[in-house]
């Protein structure tokens, strides 16, 4: 009954909050050392053409190997990083590591697909971000379009003028720009038109809904149509089933990312796959066991 579940809900919330604040203090202390101690690493998730099955890109995602707690996912430590200001050095590390990895892959496999890096609102408030990125591209001899930056609508809306300056600077150098978790924020069609955006990433909640039997495809269909009329490419996140993939193909959504093809995996597990990219004809990729 309502009264009982209400009381349980209350108890649940207070216990959660107590755990969280202690958790945050502990994590903040150890997060401070995580970069210097080499505890952060990147995993990569392929992005795949819905029709040909070819890998057309990759997204880098940060992980933290905590000495006592084991693997910690970004949903737990990014809020701590953002609140403590540690997101600055952490974000710098992610960008530097991703660029170094693109260079290594180019040298070993002749990689010719872009690698996407997530950039949070806090990083995006730093006007020096484009210069940092350009220095990394120069240091590793990379062209702008070999790197893609993923931002959410929320990040853009927070500071639309600053964001416009940053995106235009990145675009002058050819860096690709993707709008992450698209459809969940406050989209304004006018800024979509004005900003130099290359790609819309349909949020995985809409893809999840596709598999509920109701198969309400109206939002993904609308986003694909929007992308087409604005000349943007469209990718679906969180594709887990063949049914979802089939629907996306029917909607003419050009690419997807999700557990169906591969989980995000560490570099060593990706390399067999990159071999097949370099040495045509391609062989079928067998997904590796979960990395997280
Ligand atoms: P995101 O950028 O939207 O990344 C996609 C998330 O969906 C990843 O979670 C990925 O592991 C997960 N995912 C991929 N395919 C599937 C699927 O088929 N099903 C399901 N259920 N999930 C799938 P992850 O790696 O835990 O990252 C969560 C969020 O943390 C990211 O969402 C991004 O906003 C943020 N993040 C991750 N790495 C970084 C980073 O290096 N820097 C910054 N600033 N943020 C990051
Ligand atoms: Mg992303
Ligand atoms: Mg996303
Ligand atoms: Mg997300």
Coordinates of C-alpha atoms and ligand atoms in Angstrom, one line a residue:
X1 CA 0.0 0.0 0.0
X2 CA 0.9 3.6 -0.5
X3 CA 1.8 4.5 3.1
X4 CA 4.2 1.6 3.5
X5 CA 5.9 2.1 0.2
X6 CA 6.2 5.8 0.9
X7 CA 8.0 5.1 4.2
X8 CA 10.3 2.6 2.4
X9 CA 11.0 5.1 -0.3
X10 CA 12.0 7.6 2.4
X11 CA 14.3 5.2 4.1
X12 CA 15.8 4.3 0.8
X13 CA 16.5 7.9 -0.1
X14 CA 18.2 8.8 3.2
X15 CA 20.4 5.8 3.2
X16 CA 21.4 6.5 -0.4
X17 CA 22.3 10.1 0.5
X18 CA 24.4 9.1 3.4
X19 CA 26.3 6.6 1.3
X20 CA 26.7 9.1 -1.5
X21 CA 28.3 11.9 0.5
X22 CA 30.8 9.5 2.1
X23 CA 31.4 7.9 -1.2
X24 CA 32.1 11.3 -2.8
X25 CA 34.6 12.4 -0.2
X26 CA 36.5 9.1 -0.5
X27 CA 36.4 9.2 -4.2
X28 CA 37.5 12.8 -4.5
X29 CA 40.6 12.0 -2.4
X30 CA 41.7 9.1 -4.5
X31 CA 40.6 10.6 -7.8
X32 CA 43.2 13.3 -7.2
X33 CA 45.9 10.7 -7.6
X34 CA 44.2 8.6 -10.2
X35 CA 45.9 10.3 -13.2
X36 CA 49.4 10.4 -11.7
X37 CA 49.1 6.8 -10.6
X38 CA 48.0 5.7 -14.1
X39 CA 44.6 4.4 -12.9
X40 CA 42.6 5.9 -15.7
X41 CA 42.3 4.2 -19.0
X42 CA 40.2 4.5 -22.1
X43 CA 37.9 1.9 -23.7
X44 CA 36.7 2.2 -27.2
X45 CA 33.3 1.3 -28.8
X46 CA 33.0 0.9 -32.5
X47 CA 30.4 2.8 -34.6
X48 CA 29.1 0.8 -37.4
X49 CA 27.3 1.4 -40.7
X50 CA 23.7 0.0 -40.4
X51 CA 23.8 -1.3 -44.0
X52 CA 27.3 -2.5 -44.8
X53 CA 28.4 -3.4 -41.2
X54 CA 31.6 -1.5 -41.7
X55 CA 33.2 0.3 -38.7
X56 CA 32.9 4.0 -39.5
X57 CA 34.2 5.4 -36.2
X58 CA 34.9 4.8 -32.5
X59 CA 34.0 6.5 -29.3
X60 CA 36.5 6.7 -26.4
X61 CA 35.1 6.2 -22.9
X62 CA 37.0 6.7 -19.7
X63 CA 37.4 4.1 -17.0
X64 CA 39.0 4.1 -13.6
X65 CA 40.8 1.1 -12.2
X66 CA 40.6 1.9 -8.5
X67 CA 43.3 0.1 -6.4
X68 CA 40.8 -1.2 -3.8
X69 CA 37.4 -0.9 -5.4
X70 CA 38.3 -2.3 -8.9
X71 CA 36.6 -0.9 -12.0
X72 CA 34.6 2.3 -11.5
X73 CA 32.3 3.7 -14.3
X74 CA 32.0 7.3 -15.2
X75 CA 28.5 7.6 -13.9
X76 CA 30.0 7.3 -10.4
X77 CA 33.2 9.4 -10.7
X78 CA 32.3 12.1 -13.3
X79 CA 29.9 13.9 -11.0
X80 CA 32.7 14.0 -8.3
X81 CA 35.2 15.1 -10.9
X82 CA 32.9 17.9 -12.1
X83 CA 32.1 19.2 -8.5
X84 CA 35.7 19.1 -7.4
X85 CA 37.2 20.7 -10.5
X86 CA 39.2 17.5 -11.2
X87 CA 37.3 17.3 -14.5
X88 CA 39.9 19.8 -15.9
X89 CA 43.0 17.6 -15.6
X90 CA 41.0 14.5 -16.2
X91 CA 39.5 15.9 -19.4
X92 CA 43.0 17.0 -20.5
X93 CA 44.3 13.5 -19.9
X94 CA 41.4 11.9 -21.9
X95 CA 42.1 14.1 -24.9
X96 CA 45.8 13.6 -24.8
X97 CA 45.5 9.8 -24.4
X98 CA 42.9 9.6 -27.3
X99 CA 45.2 11.6 -29.6
X100 CA 48.2 9.5 -28.7
X101 CA 46.2 6.4 -29.4
X102 CA 44.9 7.6 -32.8
X103 CA 48.6 8.2 -33.7
X104 CA 49.5 4.7 -32.7
X105 CA 46.6 3.2 -34.6
X106 CA 47.5 5.2 -37.7
X107 CA 51.1 4.0 -37.5
X108 CA 50.1 0.3 -37.0
X109 CA 46.9 -0.1 -38.9
X110 CA 46.6 2.9 -41.1
X111 CA 43.5 4.0 -39.2
X112 CA 41.3 6.2 -41.3
X113 CA 38.2 6.6 -39.2
X114 CA 37.6 9.4 -36.6
X115 CA 37.8 8.8 -32.9
X116 CA 35.2 10.6 -30.7
X117 CA 36.0 12.0 -27.3
X118 CA 33.3 13.2 -24.8
X119 CA 33.7 16.7 -23.5
X120 CA 31.6 17.8 -20.5
X121 CA 30.1 21.2 -19.8
X122 CA 32.9 22.1 -17.3
X123 CA 35.5 21.5 -20.0
X124 CA 33.5 23.4 -22.5
X125 CA 33.5 26.5 -20.3
X126 CA 37.3 26.7 -20.7
X127 CA 38.0 29.0 -23.6
X128 CA 41.4 27.5 -24.0
X129 CA 39.9 24.1 -25.1
X130 CA 40.4 24.6 -28.8
X131 CA 44.1 25.6 -28.3
X132 CA 44.6 22.6 -26.1
X133 CA 43.1 20.4 -28.8
X134 CA 45.1 22.0 -31.6
X135 CA 48.4 21.5 -29.7
X136 CA 47.6 17.8 -29.3
X137 CA 46.7 17.5 -33.0
X138 CA 50.0 19.2 -33.9
X139 CA 52.1 17.1 -31.4
X140 CA 50.8 13.9 -32.9
X141 CA 50.6 15.1 -36.5
X142 CA 46.9 14.6 -36.8
X143 CA 44.4 16.3 -39.1
X144 CA 41.3 17.9 -37.5
X145 CA 38.8 15.4 -39.0
X146 CA 40.6 12.5 -37.3
X147 CA 39.1 13.7 -34.0
X148 CA 35.5 14.1 -33.1
X149 CA 34.2 16.0 -30.0
X150 CA 30.9 14.9 -28.4
X151 CA 28.9 17.5 -26.5
X152 CA 25.4 17.4 -25.2
X153 CA 22.7 19.9 -25.9
X154 CA 22.8 20.9 -22.3
X155 CA 26.4 21.9 -22.6
X156 CA 25.6 24.2 -25.5
X157 CA 22.6 25.8 -24.0
X158 CA 24.4 26.5 -20.7
X159 CA 26.6 29.1 -22.5
X160 CA 25.5 29.4 -26.1
X161 CA 27.8 32.3 -26.9
X162 CA 30.9 30.7 -25.5
X163 CA 30.0 27.4 -27.0
X164 CA 29.6 29.0 -30.4
X165 CA 33.1 30.5 -30.2
X166 CA 34.6 27.1 -29.2
X167 CA 32.8 25.1 -31.9
X168 CA 33.6 27.6 -34.7
X169 CA 37.3 27.5 -33.7
X170 CA 37.3 23.7 -33.7
X171 CA 35.5 23.6 -37.0
X172 CA 38.0 26.0 -38.7
X173 CA 40.5 23.2 -38.0
X174 CA 38.1 20.6 -39.3
X175 CA 37.5 18.8 -36.0
X176 CA 34.2 16.9 -36.1
X177 CA 31.4 17.9 -33.8
X178 CA 28.7 15.4 -32.6
X179 CA 25.6 16.2 -30.4
X180 CA 25.4 13.5 -27.8
X181 CA 22.3 12.1 -26.2
X182 CA 20.3 14.0 -28.8
X183 CA 16.6 14.4 -28.1
X184 CA 16.8 14.5 -24.3
X185 CA 17.8 18.2 -23.9
X186 CA 16.3 21.4 -24.9
X187 CA 16.9 21.4 -28.7
X188 CA 16.5 24.6 -30.5
X189 CA 16.3 24.1 -34.2
X190 CA 17.8 27.6 -34.7
X191 CA 21.1 26.8 -33.0
X192 CA 21.3 23.4 -34.8
X193 CA 21.2 25.4 -38.0
X194 CA 23.6 28.0 -36.8
X195 CA 26.3 25.9 -35.1
X196 CA 28.9 23.8 -37.1
X197 CA 27.5 20.4 -36.1
X198 CA 28.3 17.3 -38.1
X199 CA 26.4 14.6 -36.4
X200 CA 23.4 13.8 -34.2
X201 CA 23.6 10.9 -31.8
X202 CA 20.0 9.6 -31.0
X203 CA 19.9 9.1 -27.3
X204 CA 19.7 5.4 -26.3
X205 CA 16.4 5.8 -24.4
X206 CA 14.6 6.2 -27.7
X207 CA 16.4 3.1 -29.1
X208 CA 15.4 1.2 -26.0
X209 CA 11.8 2.1 -26.6
X210 CA 12.0 0.7 -30.1
X211 CA 12.2 -2.8 -28.6
X212 CA 9.2 -2.6 -26.3
X213 CA 6.9 -4.2 -28.9
X214 CA 5.0 -0.9 -29.1
X215 CA 7.9 -0.1 -31.4
X216 CA 7.3 3.7 -31.3
X217 CA 9.8 4.9 -33.9
X218 CA 8.5 8.4 -34.1
X219 CA 11.4 10.1 -32.3
X220 CA 14.2 8.3 -34.1
X221 CA 12.3 8.9 -37.4
X222 CA 12.0 12.6 -36.7
X223 CA 15.7 12.9 -35.8
X224 CA 16.8 11.0 -39.0
X225 CA 14.6 13.4 -41.0
X226 CA 16.0 16.4 -39.2
X227 CA 19.5 15.2 -39.9
X228 CA 18.7 14.8 -43.5
X229 CA 17.2 18.2 -44.0
X230 CA 20.1 19.9 -42.1
X231 CA 22.8 17.8 -43.9
X232 CA 24.0 16.1 -40.7
X233 CA 24.8 12.4 -40.2
X234 CA 22.8 10.5 -37.7
X235 CA 23.9 7.7 -35.4
X236 CA 21.8 5.6 -32.9
X237 CA 23.3 4.8 -29.4
X238 CA 22.6 1.8 -27.3
X239 CA 21.6 -0.7 -30.0
X240 CA 21.3 -4.1 -28.3
X241 CA 19.1 -6.2 -30.6
X242 CA 18.8 -7.2 -34.2
X243 CA 15.2 -5.9 -34.2
X244 CA 16.4 -2.4 -33.2
X245 CA 19.0 -2.5 -35.9
X246 CA 16.5 -3.6 -38.6
X247 CA 14.2 -0.8 -37.6
X248 CA 17.0 1.8 -37.8
X249 CA 17.9 0.5 -41.2
X250 CA 14.3 0.9 -42.3
X251 CA 14.4 4.5 -41.0
X252 CA 17.6 5.0 -43.1
X253 CA 19.6 5.9 -39.9
X254 CA 23.1 5.5 -41.3
X255 CA 25.1 4.2 -38.3
X256 CA 24.8 2.7 -34.9
X257 CA 26.7 2.0 -31.7
X258 CA 25.8 -0.6 -29.1
X259 CA 26.4 -3.9 -27.3
X260 CA 24.9 -5.7 -30.4
X261 CA 28.1 -5.1 -32.3
X262 CA 30.5 -4.6 -29.4
X263 CA 30.8 -3.3 -25.9
X264 CA 33.4 -0.6 -25.2
X265 CA 36.7 -2.6 -25.0
X266 CA 40.3 -1.9 -24.1
X267 CA 42.8 -1.2 -26.8
X268 CA 44.3 -4.8 -26.9
X269 CA 40.8 -6.2 -27.6
X270 CA 40.2 -3.8 -30.4
X271 CA 43.4 -4.4 -32.3
X272 CA 42.3 -7.7 -34.1
X273 CA 39.3 -5.7 -35.3
X274 CA 41.5 -2.9 -36.6
X275 CA 43.6 -5.4 -38.5
X276 CA 40.5 -6.4 -40.4
X277 CA 40.0 -2.7 -41.2
X278 CA 43.5 -2.3 -42.6
X279 CA 43.6 -5.6 -44.5
X280 CA 40.7 -5.9 -46.8
X281 CA 38.8 -8.0 -47.6
X282 CA 37.2 -7.7 -44.1
X283 CA 36.5 -10.7 -42.0
X284 CA 33.5 -10.9 -39.7
X285 CA 34.2 -9.5 -36.2
X286 CA 33.4 -11.7 -33.3
X287 CA 32.6 -9.5 -30.3
X288 CA 34.8 -10.0 -27.2
X289 CA 33.5 -10.6 -23.7
X290 CA 32.3 -7.6 -21.7
X291 CA 35.0 -5.2 -20.5
X292 CA 32.8 -3.6 -17.9
Ligands
LIG1 P1 27.7 8.6 -23.6 O1 28.8 9.5 -24.2 O2 26.3 8.8 -24.1 O3 28.3 7.2 -23.9 C1 27.5 6.1 -24.1 C2 27.3 5.2 -22.9 O4 26.4 4.1 -23.3 C3 28.6 4.5 -22.4 O5 28.5 4.4 -21.0 C4 28.5 3.1 -23.1 O6 29.2 2.2 -22.3 C5 27.0 2.9 -23.0 N1 26.6 2.0 -24.0 C6 27.1 1.7 -25.2 N2 26.4 0.8 -25.9 C7 25.4 0.4 -25.1 C8 24.2 -0.5 -25.2 O7 24.1 -1.1 -26.2 N3 23.4 -0.6 -24.2 C9 23.6 0.2 -23.0 N4 22.7 0.0 -22.0 N5 24.6 1.1 -22.9 C10 25.5 1.2 -23.9 P2 29.7 4.8 -20.1 O8 31.0 4.4 -20.7 O9 29.4 4.3 -18.7 O10 29.7 6.4 -20.1 C11 28.6 7.1 -19.5 C12 28.7 8.6 -19.8 O11 29.8 9.1 -19.2 C13 28.9 8.9 -21.3 O12 27.7 8.8 -22.0 C14 29.5 10.2 -21.3 O13 28.5 11.2 -21.1 C15 30.3 10.2 -20.0 N6 31.7 9.9 -20.3 C16 32.3 8.7 -20.6 N7 33.7 8.9 -20.9 C17 33.9 10.2 -20.7 C18 35.1 11.0 -20.9 O14 36.2 10.6 -21.2 N8 35.0 12.4 -20.7 C19 33.7 12.9 -20.3 N9 33.7 14.3 -20.1 N10 32.6 12.2 -20.2 C20 32.7 10.9 -20.4
LIG2 MG1 29.3 10.1 -26.0
LIG3 MG1 25.4 9.4 -25.6
LIG4 MG1 24.8 9.4 -22.1

